C-alpha positions as CSV (number, residue, x, y, z in Angstrom):
1,T,3.2,-54.7,-7.9
2,E,6.2,-52.8,-7.2
3,E,8.2,-51.3,-10.2
4,Y,12.0,-50.8,-9.9
5,Y,13.4,-47.9,-12.1
6,C,16.9,-46.7,-12.2
7,E,17.0,-42.9,-10.4
8,S,16.6,-41.4,-14.3
9,C,14.1,-43.8,-15.4
10,Y,12.3,-43.1,-12.4
11,Y,12.2,-39.3,-12.8
12,E,10.9,-39.4,-16.3
13,E,7.9,-40.9,-14.7
14,H,8.0,-39.0,-11.2
15,I,7.9,-35.6,-10.0
16,Y,9.2,-34.6,-6.3
17,C,6.1,-32.3,-5.4
18,D,6.5,-29.5,-2.6
19,Y,3.2,-29.3,-1.6
20,A,3.2,-33.0,-1.1
21,G,6.2,-33.7,0.0
22,E,7.1,-36.5,-1.6
23,D,7.5,-37.8,-5.0
24,V,4.6,-38.9,-7.1
25,H,3.6,-40.2,-10.3
26,R,3.4,-37.6,-12.9
27,D,-0.5,-39.6,-14.0
28,H,-1.1,-38.3,-10.5
29,T,-0.9,-34.9,-11.1
30,T,-2.5,-31.5,-11.6
31,T,-1.8,-28.3,-13.7
32,V,-1.5,-25.3,-11.7
33,Y,-1.0,-21.6,-12.4
34,I,1.0,-19.2,-11.1
35,M,1.4,-15.4,-11.1
36,G,5.2,-14.7,-11.3
37,S,6.4,-11.4,-9.7
38,S,6.7,-10.4,-13.7
39,G,3.2,-10.6,-14.6
40,H,2.9,-13.3,-16.4
41,R,1.7,-16.9,-15.4
42,Y,3.5,-19.6,-15.2
43,S,2.1,-23.6,-14.6
44,E,3.7,-26.0,-12.4
45,M,2.5,-30.1,-11.9
46,V,1.1,-30.6,-8.3
47,A,-0.1,-33.9,-7.2
48,T,-3.7,-33.9,-7.7
49,S,-4.5,-35.1,-3.4
50,A,-2.3,-31.6,-2.5
51,V,-4.7,-29.9,-5.4
52,E,-8.4,-31.2,-4.4
53,Y,-7.5,-31.5,-0.2
54,G,-5.1,-28.7,0.2
55,D,-5.4,-24.9,1.0
56,D,-3.1,-23.8,-1.7
57,F,-5.0,-23.9,-4.9
58,I,-8.3,-22.6,-5.9
59,F,-10.3,-23.6,-9.2
60,C,-11.4,-20.8,-11.1
61,D,-14.5,-20.1,-13.3
62,S,-13.8,-17.6,-14.9
63,D,-11.3,-19.9,-16.9
64,H,-11.8,-23.9,-15.6
65,E,-8.1,-24.1,-14.1
66,Y,-6.5,-24.2,-10.6
67,W,-4.6,-21.2,-9.4
68,R,-2.9,-20.7,-6.5
69,S,-5.0,-19.4,-3.6
70,D,-2.6,-15.9,-3.3
71,D,-3.2,-15.4,-6.9
72,V,-7.4,-15.3,-7.3
73,T,-10.1,-13.4,-6.3
74,F,-13.4,-13.7,-5.1
75,V,-15.9,-11.6,-6.8
76,E,-18.8,-11.7,-4.4
77,S,-21.5,-10.1,-7.0
78,E,-21.0,-13.3,-9.0
79,D,-19.8,-16.2,-6.3
80,I,-17.1,-17.2,-8.1
81,Y,-13.3,-17.2,-7.6
82,V,-11.7,-15.5,-10.7
83,D,-8.3,-15.6,-11.8
84,P,-5.9,-12.6,-12.3
85,I,-5.6,-12.6,-15.9
86,T,-9.1,-12.5,-16.7
87,L,-9.9,-10.2,-13.4
88,E,-7.7,-7.3,-14.9
89,A,-9.5,-7.6,-18.1
90,D,-13.0,-8.1,-17.5
91,Y,-13.5,-7.3,-14.0
92,F,-13.1,-3.7,-11.7
93,E,-12.8,-2.8,-8.2
94,C,-16.2,-0.5,-7.0
95,D,-14.2,2.9,-5.9
96,W,-17.0,3.0,-3.0
97,T,-16.8,-0.2,-1.4
98,G,-13.9,-2.1,-2.7
99,E,-15.8,-5.4,-4.3
100,W,-14.9,-6.9,-7.6
101,Y,-17.8,-6.2,-10.2
102,H,-17.6,-7.3,-14.1
103,N,-16.9,-4.4,-16.3
104,D,-21.0,-4.6,-17.4
105,D,-21.9,-3.4,-14.1
106,M,-19.4,-0.6,-14.0
107,C,-21.0,3.3,-14.0
108,R,-18.9,6.5,-14.1
109,T,-19.7,9.1,-11.9
110,E,-19.4,13.3,-13.0
111,D,-15.9,12.9,-10.5
112,G,-14.7,10.0,-12.6
113,E,-15.4,7.0,-10.2
114,K,-16.0,3.7,-11.1
115,V,-18.8,2.2,-9.4
116,S,-21.3,-0.6,-10.0
117,K,-24.8,-0.1,-11.3
118,Q,-25.9,-1.8,-8.0
119,G,-24.2,1.0,-5.8
120,I,-25.4,3.9,-8.1
121,D,-29.5,1.8,-7.2
122,E,-29.0,1.5,-3.8
123,S,-27.5,5.0,-3.0
124,D,-28.5,7.4,-0.8
125,E,-28.7,10.5,-3.8
126,D,-30.6,10.5,-6.4
127,W,-28.1,9.7,-9.6
128,Y,-29.0,11.0,-13.0
129,L,-27.6,9.7,-16.4
130,T,-26.1,12.3,-18.5
131,K,-25.8,12.4,-22.4
132,D,-22.2,11.7,-22.1
133,G,-22.6,8.8,-20.1
134,Y,-21.7,9.8,-16.5
135,Y,-23.9,9.5,-13.4
136,S,-24.4,12.8,-11.9
137,T,-26.4,13.9,-8.8
138,E,-27.9,17.3,-10.2
139,P,-30.4,16.4,-13.0
140,E,-29.0,17.9,-16.6
141,K,-30.1,21.3,-17.1
142,K,-31.8,21.8,-21.2
143,S,-30.8,24.0,-23.3
144,L,-32.3,26.4,-24.6
145,I,-32.7,24.8,-28.2
146,E,-33.8,21.5,-26.1
147,S,-36.8,23.8,-24.3
148,E,-37.6,25.2,-27.9
149,T,-37.6,22.2,-29.6
150,E,-39.9,20.3,-26.8
151,I,-42.2,23.1,-27.2
152,S,-42.7,22.8,-30.5
153,K,-43.3,19.3,-30.6
154,R,-46.0,20.2,-27.8
155,I,-47.5,22.2,-29.8
156,Y,-47.3,20.5,-33.0
157,N,-49.1,17.2,-31.5
158,N,-51.6,19.7,-29.1
159,V,-50.2,18.5,-26.0
């Protein structure tokens, strides 16, 4: 059955969707998010068909929302798309590979580089974790006090 509306009433229940190129009933729309130039997100209603079958929007597992494709980042280490807000808060870009990793996987080198634990482990160089929490290619030298303490422990334990 076709319904007839005056123009004012029609646009109370319909929107024009630029992505679909036609008017769409509000019941057949999906909220999508777009990152504005000011760094804040804003939402738009888009035809569900344009969201599900087009290339303009991607579902992000990070926040369970649809985002404009240009605004999301694929995180290969987790095989998911991440929205820009979560990316900034919870992920880092590896200085060695340019790939994105969760902050839990971040290691810092003595030179201040942010790298993934996987990158450290797969490196051709041997890396050592320092007392300060940084990774270095040189093992830490023990101070005289530490050496004397270890000698005392060995003597005490008859080692």
